[in-house]
Amino acid sequence: MKPTLQAVADAVGVSRSTVSNAYSRPDQLSASLRERILDAARQLGYPGPNPTARSLRRGFVGSIGVLFTSQLSYAFTDPFAVRFLAGVGAAAERHGTSLLLVPLPPGVTDARRAVENAAVDGFCVYCVADEQWALDVIRQRGLPFVSTAPRDNAGDDERFVGIDERAAARSAAAHVAGLGHRRVALLADSVLPDAPAGPLALAGVDQVPYPTTRGRLTGFADAFAEVGVGWAELTLVNAPGNNRPAAAAAIAGLFDQPAPPTAVLAGSDVLALGVLDALAARPAHDRPIVSVTGFDDVPEAAAAGLTTVRQPAEEKGRIAAELLLDPPADAAAGHVLLPTALVVRDSTGPVPRS
Amino acid sequence: MKPTLQAVADAVGVSRSTVSNAYSRPDQLSASLRERILDAARQLGYPGPNPTARSLRRGFVGSIGVLFTSQLSYAFTDPFAVRFLAGVGAAAERHGTSLLLVPLPPGVTDARRAVENAAVDGFCVYCVADEQWALDVIRQRGLPFVSTAPRDNAGDDERFVGIDERAAARSAAAHVAGLGHRRVALLADSVLPDAPAGPLALAGVDQVPYPTTRGRLTGFADAFAEVGVGWAELTLVNAPGNNRPAAAAAIAGLFDQPAPPTAVLAGSDVLALGVLDALAARPAHDRPIVSVTGFDDVPEAAAAGLTTVRQPAEEKGRIAAELLLDPPADAAAGHVLLPTALVVRDSTGPVPRS
DNA sequence: GATCCAGTCTGAATCGATACAGAGGCTAAC
DNA sequence: GTTAGCCTCTGTATCGATTCAGACTGGATC
């Protein structure tokens, strides 16, 4: 058994408090005694105060949770998520705080349990899909958190960092509409909880339960409404699991239909890259000319010449962590909206005249 | 103040133990009482057992640490590290274990403290450079760990997952030597603790303190020794900070010297891509034809046409976590050597005549 | 009717530290 | 010669749970 702080105290012949002070408050005891204590600790093989016991007594842990409301693997698969994490990590590093990545088991009950059991001082919630339950648990625990998705029922003191999803998406769609496109497909991850991959009929964009997806789709729709193309005329395509193959598979069939879309607006770069994959997979003589836009501007987008909406990924993570780690006194400052920019590259162009 | 388990017990009129059982051992009390307790907890706003207190009493935490013996940002910047993390995450997910990413402050004393204070049940140590101190701290704490770098003084029960660095590197170098190259530069991160960027004179490869780097350089040297090119004839270049700009900067000057190298063997893909960057940055008319090899086969390598040595990144992470989470009964099985493969692409070719 | 047993629930001990009020000694100031 | 105040160090209460041996109840068994 590893020796405890008590053992060290006994060995040196001082009180437990003094040994504790030797580690945590060197100014509370003489340098010489401190040396004696640390020596004895070394001799006994005492590894320093037990972190768990310390956390219990102190009332805080020294680490923050990063919650992906999805499989944990998402965090490392999606390049945007990786950059976000990098930002969180940078801020955490400055604060000497550790990052706890909590995997969520399938099923809300178990997932709730996982969030309840996480030993952290707060959460950065990276919202993939539904997140309400997670926020509920965190609130119940009384822990601070920062969310990255717009929420309807946010409390006043609840912190947020994100972008104006709707306006950002609209800028991409306006660009495509300006190029003359009218037969357009909108490609999104998690449009509805359990919808299958492929085209999906939806009465209106307000039926989409997930705020981020809904925001972007609404922005797309906005721009086309302005040029006289209504929601019903847009083809909505669901690509569950935000990844390239899924997107490619979901969109592939579309180009063989009569009057195929001349443009695809994707809800993320990863999906957009999947569309490009699907196009590249076709023989050159049967490859339609399709404009494609993404969202995020991940590193791969530039190489692929993808027109996209840039949002600052690392910045988002960094600010999320900072809002969590030292909350602004002013509640309004806890609500950060980051700038976005349309980045036009080669993947969009005028409608081919056929 | 959030209610405690005691408060719930008082509210229902049962003992603390029973409330505890309601959460952790449902079979220890009647279903009806359990319901009453959970109801009361809900009413009181009790968020479930405090994770820290639970960990203290139970003696384990339910999370493992991932330690990058470097800045934490490394973990998200280096694509190989990201894939490794993804593997660790996948295994952790299956085990319902969380991942704690511990940032290391500069300075060994503070860094040691950080490892001492991490509330985890074990560590996956991703070795960037020097790691000995970290392993010492972990051993002192009596925690299990899995390391990814070959070590000289590994204990019998100490787990490891990695590759035969030397043989793998040798395969790349043999390929380049086979193409006829004799004037060759070796590019590596962290050759010596504080060496500046650029060419570095080193009496022998055994002077390199970091096992991974030493292993790869030794493999490179092996292959060239075989064709009669000794260590002294190879140009060793240091690129501190395993990233593209650093590599580009470190190597750039080399091509303007008399008798510049016709091949660069890099210790990682990231460095190799930096070399390609440096070459691409030169005007076309003054761009030497240089063969370049990398190491790791990160996703970007394929796109860049980089000849490299493939090692299974996610696999490495996955196995590291699995060795940690359920240790094999057989000690020998705790020592896993993964396969590597030379992947020849466009970045290597015969020596240009003239 | 005694015995056994399974199913429920309780109480005290324990996990390993930290916080805080205060005791004691010693120097400096008035 | 006090009084004040600083520097060290101690003792006790406390953080919030889990564990485990055992008490109690009621029904089945012989």
Coordinates of N, CA and C in Angstrom, one line a residue, chain A residues 14-179:
Chain A
V14 N 5.6 15.2 13.0 CA 4.8 16.4 12.9 C 3.3 16.1 12.7
S15 N 2.5 17.1 12.6 CA 1.1 16.9 12.4 C 0.8 16.7 10.9
R16 N -0.3 16.2 10.6 CA -0.7 16.0 9.2 C -0.8 17.4 8.5
S17 N -1.3 18.3 9.2 CA -1.5 19.7 8.7 C -0.1 20.2 8.1
T18 N 0.9 19.9 8.9 CA 2.2 20.5 8.5 C 2.7 19.8 7.3
V19 N 2.5 18.5 7.1 CA 2.9 17.8 5.9 C 2.1 18.4 4.7
S20 N 0.8 18.5 5.0 CA 0.0 19.1 3.9 C 0.5 20.5 3.5
N21 N 0.8 21.3 4.5 CA 1.4 22.6 4.2 C 2.7 22.5 3.4
A22 N 3.5 21.5 3.7 CA 4.8 21.4 3.0 C 4.5 21.3 1.5
Y23 N 3.4 20.7 1.2 CA 3.1 20.5 -0.3 C 2.4 21.7 -0.8
S24 N 1.4 22.2 -0.1 CA 0.5 23.2 -0.7 C 0.7 24.6 -0.3
R25 N 1.4 24.8 0.8 CA 1.6 26.2 1.3 C 3.0 26.3 2.0
P26 N 4.0 26.3 1.1 CA 5.4 26.3 1.7 C 5.6 27.5 2.6
D27 N 4.8 28.5 2.5 CA 5.1 29.7 3.3 C 4.6 29.5 4.8
Q28 N 3.9 28.4 5.0 CA 3.4 28.2 6.3 C 4.3 27.4 7.3
L29 N 5.4 27.1 6.8 CA 6.3 26.4 7.7 C 7.8 26.7 7.3
S30 N 8.7 26.5 8.2 CA 10.1 26.8 8.0 C 10.7 26.0 6.8
A31 N 11.6 26.6 6.1 CA 12.2 25.9 5.0 C 12.8 24.6 5.4
S32 N 13.5 24.7 6.6 CA 14.2 23.5 7.0 C 13.3 22.3 7.3
L33 N 12.2 22.6 8.0 CA 11.2 21.5 8.3 C 10.7 21.0 7.0
R34 N 10.4 21.9 6.1 CA 9.8 21.5 4.8 C 10.7 20.5 4.1
E35 N 12.0 20.8 4.1 CA 13.0 19.9 3.5 C 13.0 18.6 4.2
R36 N 12.9 18.6 5.5 CA 12.9 17.3 6.2 C 11.7 16.5 5.8
I37 N 10.6 17.2 5.7 CA 9.3 16.5 5.4 C 9.4 15.9 4.0
L38 N 9.9 16.7 3.0 CA 9.9 16.2 1.6 C 10.9 15.1 1.5
D39 N 12.0 15.2 2.3 CA 13.0 14.1 2.3 C 12.3 12.8 2.8
A40 N 11.7 12.9 3.9 CA 11.0 11.7 4.5 C 10.0 11.1 3.5
A41 N 9.3 12.0 2.8 CA 8.3 11.6 1.8 C 9.0 10.8 0.7
R42 N 10.1 11.3 0.3 CA 10.9 10.6 -0.8 C 11.3 9.3 -0.3
Q43 N 11.8 9.2 0.9 CA 12.3 7.9 1.4 C 11.2 6.9 1.5
L44 N 10.0 7.4 1.9 CA 8.9 6.5 2.1 C 8.2 6.1 0.8
G45 N 8.5 6.9 -0.2 CA 7.9 6.6 -1.5 C 6.5 7.2 -1.5
Y46 N 6.3 8.3 -0.7 CA 5.0 9.0 -0.8 C 4.9 9.8 -2.0
P47 N 3.9 9.5 -2.8 CA 3.8 10.2 -4.2 C 3.1 11.6 -4.1
G48 N 3.0 12.2 -3.0 CA 2.4 13.5 -2.9 C 0.9 13.3 -2.7
P49 N 0.3 14.4 -2.3 CA -1.2 14.3 -1.9 C -2.0 13.6 -2.9
N50 N -2.9 12.8 -2.5 CA -3.8 12.1 -3.4 C -4.7 13.1 -4.0
P51 N -4.7 13.1 -5.4 CA -5.5 14.1 -6.1 C -7.0 14.1 -5.8
T52 N -7.5 12.9 -5.6 CA -8.9 12.7 -5.4 C -9.3 13.3 -4.0
A53 N -8.5 12.9 -3.0 CA -8.8 13.4 -1.7 C -8.7 14.9 -1.6
R54 N -7.7 15.4 -2.3 CA -7.5 16.8 -2.3 C -8.7 17.5 -3.0
S55 N -9.1 17.0 -4.1 CA -10.3 17.6 -4.8 C -11.5 17.6 -3.9
L56 N -11.7 16.5 -3.2 CA -12.9 16.4 -2.4 C -12.9 17.5 -1.3
R57 N -11.8 17.6 -0.7 CA -11.7 18.6 0.4 C -11.7 20.0 -0.1
R58 N -11.0 20.2 -1.2 CA -10.9 21.6 -1.7 C -12.2 22.1 -2.4
G59 N -12.9 21.1 -2.9 CA -14.2 21.5 -3.5 C -14.1 21.8 -5.0
F60 N -12.9 21.6 -5.6 CA -12.8 21.7 -7.0 C -11.8 20.7 -7.5
V61 N -11.8 20.5 -8.8 CA -11.1 19.3 -9.4 C -9.8 19.8 -10.1
G62 N -10.0 20.9 -10.8 CA -8.9 21.4 -11.6 C -8.9 20.8 -13.0
S63 N -10.1 20.4 -13.5 CA -10.2 20.0 -14.9 C -11.6 20.3 -15.4
I64 N -11.7 20.6 -16.6 CA -13.0 20.9 -17.2 C -13.3 19.8 -18.2
G65 N -14.6 19.6 -18.4 CA -15.0 18.5 -19.3 C -15.3 19.1 -20.7
V66 N -15.0 18.3 -21.7 CA -15.4 18.7 -23.0 C -16.3 17.7 -23.5
L67 N -17.5 18.1 -23.8 CA -18.6 17.2 -24.1 C -19.0 17.3 -25.5
F68 N -18.9 16.2 -26.2 CA -19.4 16.1 -27.6 C -20.7 15.3 -27.5
T69 N -21.7 16.0 -27.8 CA -23.0 15.3 -27.7 C -23.2 14.3 -28.8
S70 N -22.4 13.3 -28.8 CA -22.3 12.3 -29.9 C -21.2 11.4 -29.4
Q71 N -20.8 10.5 -30.3 CA -19.7 9.6 -30.0 C -18.4 10.4 -29.8
L72 N -17.6 9.9 -28.9 CA -16.4 10.6 -28.6 C -15.5 10.7 -29.9
S73 N -15.6 9.6 -30.7 CA -14.8 9.5 -31.9 C -15.0 10.7 -32.8
Y74 N -16.2 11.3 -32.7 CA -16.5 12.5 -33.5 C -15.4 13.5 -33.3
A75 N -15.0 13.7 -32.0 CA -14.0 14.7 -31.7 C -12.7 14.6 -32.5
F76 N -12.4 13.4 -32.8 CA -11.1 13.3 -33.5 C -11.2 13.0 -35.0
T77 N -12.5 12.8 -35.4 CA -12.7 12.5 -36.8 C -13.0 13.8 -37.6
D78 N -13.8 14.6 -37.0 CA -14.2 15.9 -37.6 C -13.1 16.9 -37.5
P79 N -12.5 17.3 -38.6 CA -11.4 18.3 -38.5 C -11.8 19.6 -37.8
F80 N -13.0 20.0 -37.9 CA -13.4 21.2 -37.2 C -13.4 21.0 -35.7
A81 N -13.9 19.8 -35.3 CA -13.8 19.5 -33.9 C -12.4 19.4 -33.3
V82 N -11.5 18.9 -34.1 CA -10.1 18.8 -33.7 C -9.5 20.2 -33.5
R83 N -9.8 21.2 -34.4 CA -9.3 22.5 -34.2 C -10.0 23.2 -33.0
F84 N -11.3 22.9 -32.8 CA -11.9 23.4 -31.6 C -11.2 22.9 -30.3
L85 N -11.0 21.6 -30.3 CA -10.3 21.0 -29.2 C -8.9 21.7 -29.0
A86 N -8.3 21.9 -30.1 CA -6.9 22.6 -29.9 C -7.1 23.9 -29.2
G87 N -8.1 24.6 -29.6 CA -8.3 25.9 -28.9 C -8.6 25.8 -27.4
V88 N -9.5 24.8 -27.1 CA -9.8 24.6 -25.7 C -8.5 24.2 -25.0
G89 N -7.7 23.3 -25.6 CA -6.5 22.9 -25.0 C -5.5 24.0 -24.8
A90 N -5.4 24.9 -25.7 CA -4.5 26.0 -25.5 C -4.9 26.9 -24.3
A91 N -6.2 27.2 -24.2 CA -6.7 27.9 -23.0 C -6.5 27.2 -21.7
A92 N -6.8 25.9 -21.8 CA -6.6 25.1 -20.6 C -5.2 25.0 -20.2
E93 N -4.3 25.0 -21.1 CA -2.9 24.9 -20.9 C -2.4 26.2 -20.1
R94 N -2.9 27.3 -20.6 CA -2.6 28.6 -19.9 C -3.1 28.6 -18.5
H95 N -4.2 27.9 -18.2 CA -4.8 28.0 -16.9 C -4.3 26.8 -16.0
G96 N -3.5 25.9 -16.6 CA -3.1 24.8 -15.8 C -4.2 23.9 -15.5
T97 N -5.2 23.8 -16.4 CA -6.4 23.0 -16.2 C -6.3 21.8 -17.1
S98 N -6.7 20.7 -16.6 CA -6.8 19.5 -17.5 C -8.1 19.4 -18.2
L99 N -8.1 18.6 -19.3 CA -9.3 18.4 -20.1 C -9.8 17.0 -19.9
L100 N -11.0 16.9 -19.6 CA -11.6 15.6 -19.5 C -12.6 15.3 -20.7
L101 N -12.2 14.3 -21.5 CA -13.1 14.0 -22.6 C -14.0 12.8 -22.2
V102 N -15.3 13.1 -22.2 CA -16.2 12.1 -21.6 C -16.9 11.4 -22.8
P103 N -16.7 10.1 -22.9 CA -17.5 9.4 -23.9 C -18.9 9.2 -23.5
L104 N -19.8 9.3 -24.4 CA -21.2 9.1 -24.0 C -21.7 7.7 -24.5
P105 N -22.1 6.9 -23.6 CA -22.7 5.6 -24.0 C -24.0 5.9 -24.7
P106 N -24.4 4.9 -25.6 CA -25.7 5.1 -26.3 C -26.8 5.1 -25.3
G107 N -27.9 5.8 -25.6 CA -29.0 5.8 -24.7 C -28.9 7.0 -23.7
V108 N -30.0 7.7 -23.7 CA -30.0 8.9 -22.9 C -29.7 8.6 -21.4
T109 N -30.3 7.6 -20.9 CA -30.2 7.3 -19.5 C -28.7 7.1 -19.1
D110 N -28.0 6.3 -19.9 CA -26.6 6.0 -19.6 C -25.8 7.3 -19.8
A111 N -26.2 8.0 -20.9 CA -25.4 9.2 -21.2 C -25.5 10.2 -20.1
R112 N -26.7 10.3 -19.6 CA -26.9 11.2 -18.4 C -26.0 10.8 -17.3
R113 N -26.0 9.6 -17.0 CA -25.2 9.0 -16.0 C -23.7 9.4 -16.1
A114 N -23.3 9.3 -17.4 CA -21.9 9.6 -17.7 C -21.6 11.1 -17.4
V115 N -22.5 12.0 -17.7 CA -22.3 13.4 -17.4 C -22.3 13.6 -15.9
E116 N -23.2 12.9 -15.2 CA -23.3 13.1 -13.8 C -22.1 12.7 -13.1
N117 N -21.4 11.7 -13.7 CA -20.2 11.1 -13.0 C -18.9 11.7 -13.3
A118 N -18.9 12.7 -14.2 CA -17.7 13.3 -14.6 C -17.1 14.2 -13.6
A119 N -15.9 14.0 -13.1 CA -15.3 14.8 -12.1 C -14.7 16.0 -12.8
V120 N -15.4 17.1 -12.9 CA -15.0 18.3 -13.5 C -15.5 19.5 -12.8
D121 N -15.0 20.6 -13.1 CA -15.4 21.9 -12.6 C -16.4 22.7 -13.5
G122 N -16.5 22.1 -14.7 CA -17.4 22.8 -15.7 C -17.3 22.1 -17.0
F123 N -18.1 22.5 -17.9 CA -18.2 21.8 -19.2 C -18.1 22.8 -20.4
C124 N -17.4 22.5 -21.4 CA -17.5 23.1 -22.7 C -18.4 22.1 -23.5
V125 N -19.5 22.5 -23.9 CA -20.4 21.6 -24.6 C -20.3 21.9 -26.1
Y126 N -19.8 21.0 -26.8 CA -19.7 21.1 -28.3 C -20.9 20.3 -28.8
C127 N -21.8 21.1 -29.4 CA -23.1 20.5 -29.7 C -23.1 19.9 -31.1
V128 N -23.3 18.6 -31.1 CA -23.4 18.0 -32.4 C -24.8 17.9 -32.8
A129 N -25.6 17.3 -31.9 CA -27.0 17.2 -32.3 C -27.8 17.6 -31.1
D130 N -28.6 16.7 -30.5 CA -29.4 17.1 -29.4 C -28.5 17.2 -28.2
E131 N -28.8 18.3 -27.4 CA -27.9 18.5 -26.3 C -28.7 18.9 -25.1
Q132 N -30.0 19.1 -25.2 CA -30.8 19.6 -24.1 C -30.6 18.8 -22.9
W133 N -30.7 17.5 -23.0 CA -30.6 16.6 -21.9 C -29.2 16.9 -21.1
A134 N -28.2 17.0 -21.9 CA -26.8 17.2 -21.3 C -26.8 18.5 -20.5
L135 N -27.3 19.6 -21.1 CA -27.4 20.9 -20.4 C -28.2 20.7 -19.1
D136 N -29.3 20.0 -19.2 CA -30.1 19.8 -18.0 C -29.3 19.2 -16.9
V137 N -28.6 18.1 -17.2 CA -27.8 17.4 -16.2 C -26.7 18.4 -15.6
I138 N -26.1 19.1 -16.5 CA -25.0 20.0 -16.0 C -25.6 21.1 -15.1
R139 N -26.7 21.6 -15.5 CA -27.4 22.6 -14.6 C -27.8 22.0 -13.3
Q140 N -28.3 20.8 -13.4 CA -28.7 20.1 -12.1 C -27.5 20.0 -11.2
R141 N -26.4 19.7 -11.8 CA -25.2 19.5 -10.9 C -24.7 20.9 -10.4
G142 N -25.2 21.9 -11.0 CA -24.8 23.3 -10.6 C -23.4 23.7 -11.1
L143 N -23.0 23.0 -12.2 CA -21.7 23.3 -12.8 C -21.9 24.4 -13.8
P144 N -20.9 25.2 -14.0 CA -20.9 26.2 -15.1 C -20.6 25.5 -16.4
F145 N -21.1 26.1 -17.4 CA -20.8 25.5 -18.8 C -20.8 26.6 -19.8
V146 N -20.2 26.3 -20.9 CA -20.3 27.1 -22.1 C -20.8 26.3 -23.2
S147 N -21.7 26.8 -23.9 CA -22.3 26.0 -25.1 C -21.9 26.7 -26.4
T148 N -21.9 25.9 -27.4 CA -21.5 26.5 -28.7 C -22.7 26.5 -29.7
A149 N -23.8 26.1 -29.2 CA -25.0 26.2 -30.2 C -26.0 27.2 -29.6
P150 N -26.6 27.9 -30.5 CA -27.6 28.8 -30.1 C -28.7 28.1 -29.4
R151 N -29.3 28.7 -28.4 CA -30.3 28.0 -27.7 C -31.5 29.0 -27.4
D152 N -32.7 28.4 -27.4 CA -33.8 29.3 -27.3 C -34.0 29.7 -25.8
N153 N -33.8 28.7 -25.0 CA -34.2 29.0 -23.6 C -32.9 29.1 -22.7
A154 N -32.0 29.9 -23.2 CA -30.8 30.1 -22.4 C -31.0 31.0 -21.2
G155 N -30.5 30.6 -20.0 CA -30.6 31.5 -18.9 C -29.7 32.7 -19.1
D156 N -29.9 33.7 -18.3 CA -29.2 34.9 -18.5 C -27.7 34.8 -18.2
D157 N -27.4 33.9 -17.3 CA -26.0 33.8 -16.9 C -25.3 32.6 -17.6
E158 N -26.0 32.1 -18.6 CA -25.4 31.0 -19.3 C -24.5 31.5 -20.5
R159 N -23.3 30.9 -20.6 CA -22.4 31.5 -21.5 C -22.4 30.7 -22.8
F160 N -22.0 31.4 -23.8 CA -22.2 30.9 -25.2 C -21.1 31.5 -26.1
V161 N -20.6 30.7 -27.0 CA -19.7 31.3 -28.0 C -20.1 30.6 -29.3
G162 N -20.3 31.4 -30.3 CA -20.7 30.8 -31.6 C -20.8 31.8 -32.7
I163 N -21.5 31.5 -33.7 CA -21.6 32.4 -34.8 C -23.1 32.6 -35.2
D164 N -23.3 33.5 -36.0 CA -24.7 33.7 -36.5 C -24.9 32.7 -37.6
E165 N -25.3 31.5 -37.2 CA -25.4 30.4 -38.2 C -26.2 30.8 -39.4
R166 N -27.3 31.4 -39.1 CA -28.3 31.7 -40.2 C -27.7 32.7 -41.2
A167 N -27.1 33.8 -40.7 CA -26.6 34.8 -41.6 C -25.4 34.2 -42.4
A168 N -24.6 33.4 -41.7 CA -23.4 32.8 -42.3 C -23.8 31.9 -43.5
A169 N -24.8 31.1 -43.2 CA -25.3 30.2 -44.2 C -25.9 30.9 -45.4
R170 N -26.6 32.0 -45.0 CA -27.2 32.8 -46.1 C -26.2 33.4 -47.0
S171 N -25.0 33.8 -46.5 CA -24.0 34.4 -47.4 C -23.6 33.4 -48.4
A172 N -23.4 32.1 -48.0 CA -23.0 31.1 -49.0 C -24.1 30.9 -50.0
A173 N -25.3 30.8 -49.5 CA -26.4 30.5 -50.5 C -26.7 31.7 -51.4
A174 N -26.5 32.9 -50.9 CA -26.6 34.1 -51.8 C -25.6 34.1 -52.9
H175 N -24.4 33.6 -52.5 CA -23.4 33.5 -53.6 C -23.8 32.6 -54.7
V176 N -24.3 31.4 -54.2 CA -24.7 30.4 -55.2 C -25.9 30.9 -56.0
A177 N -26.9 31.5 -55.3 CA -28.0 32.0 -56.0 C -27.6 33.1 -57.0
G178 N -26.6 33.9 -56.6 CA -26.2 34.9 -57.5 C -25.5 34.4 -58.8
L179 N -25.0 33.2 -58.7 CA -24.4 32.5 -59.8 C -25.5 32.0 -60.8

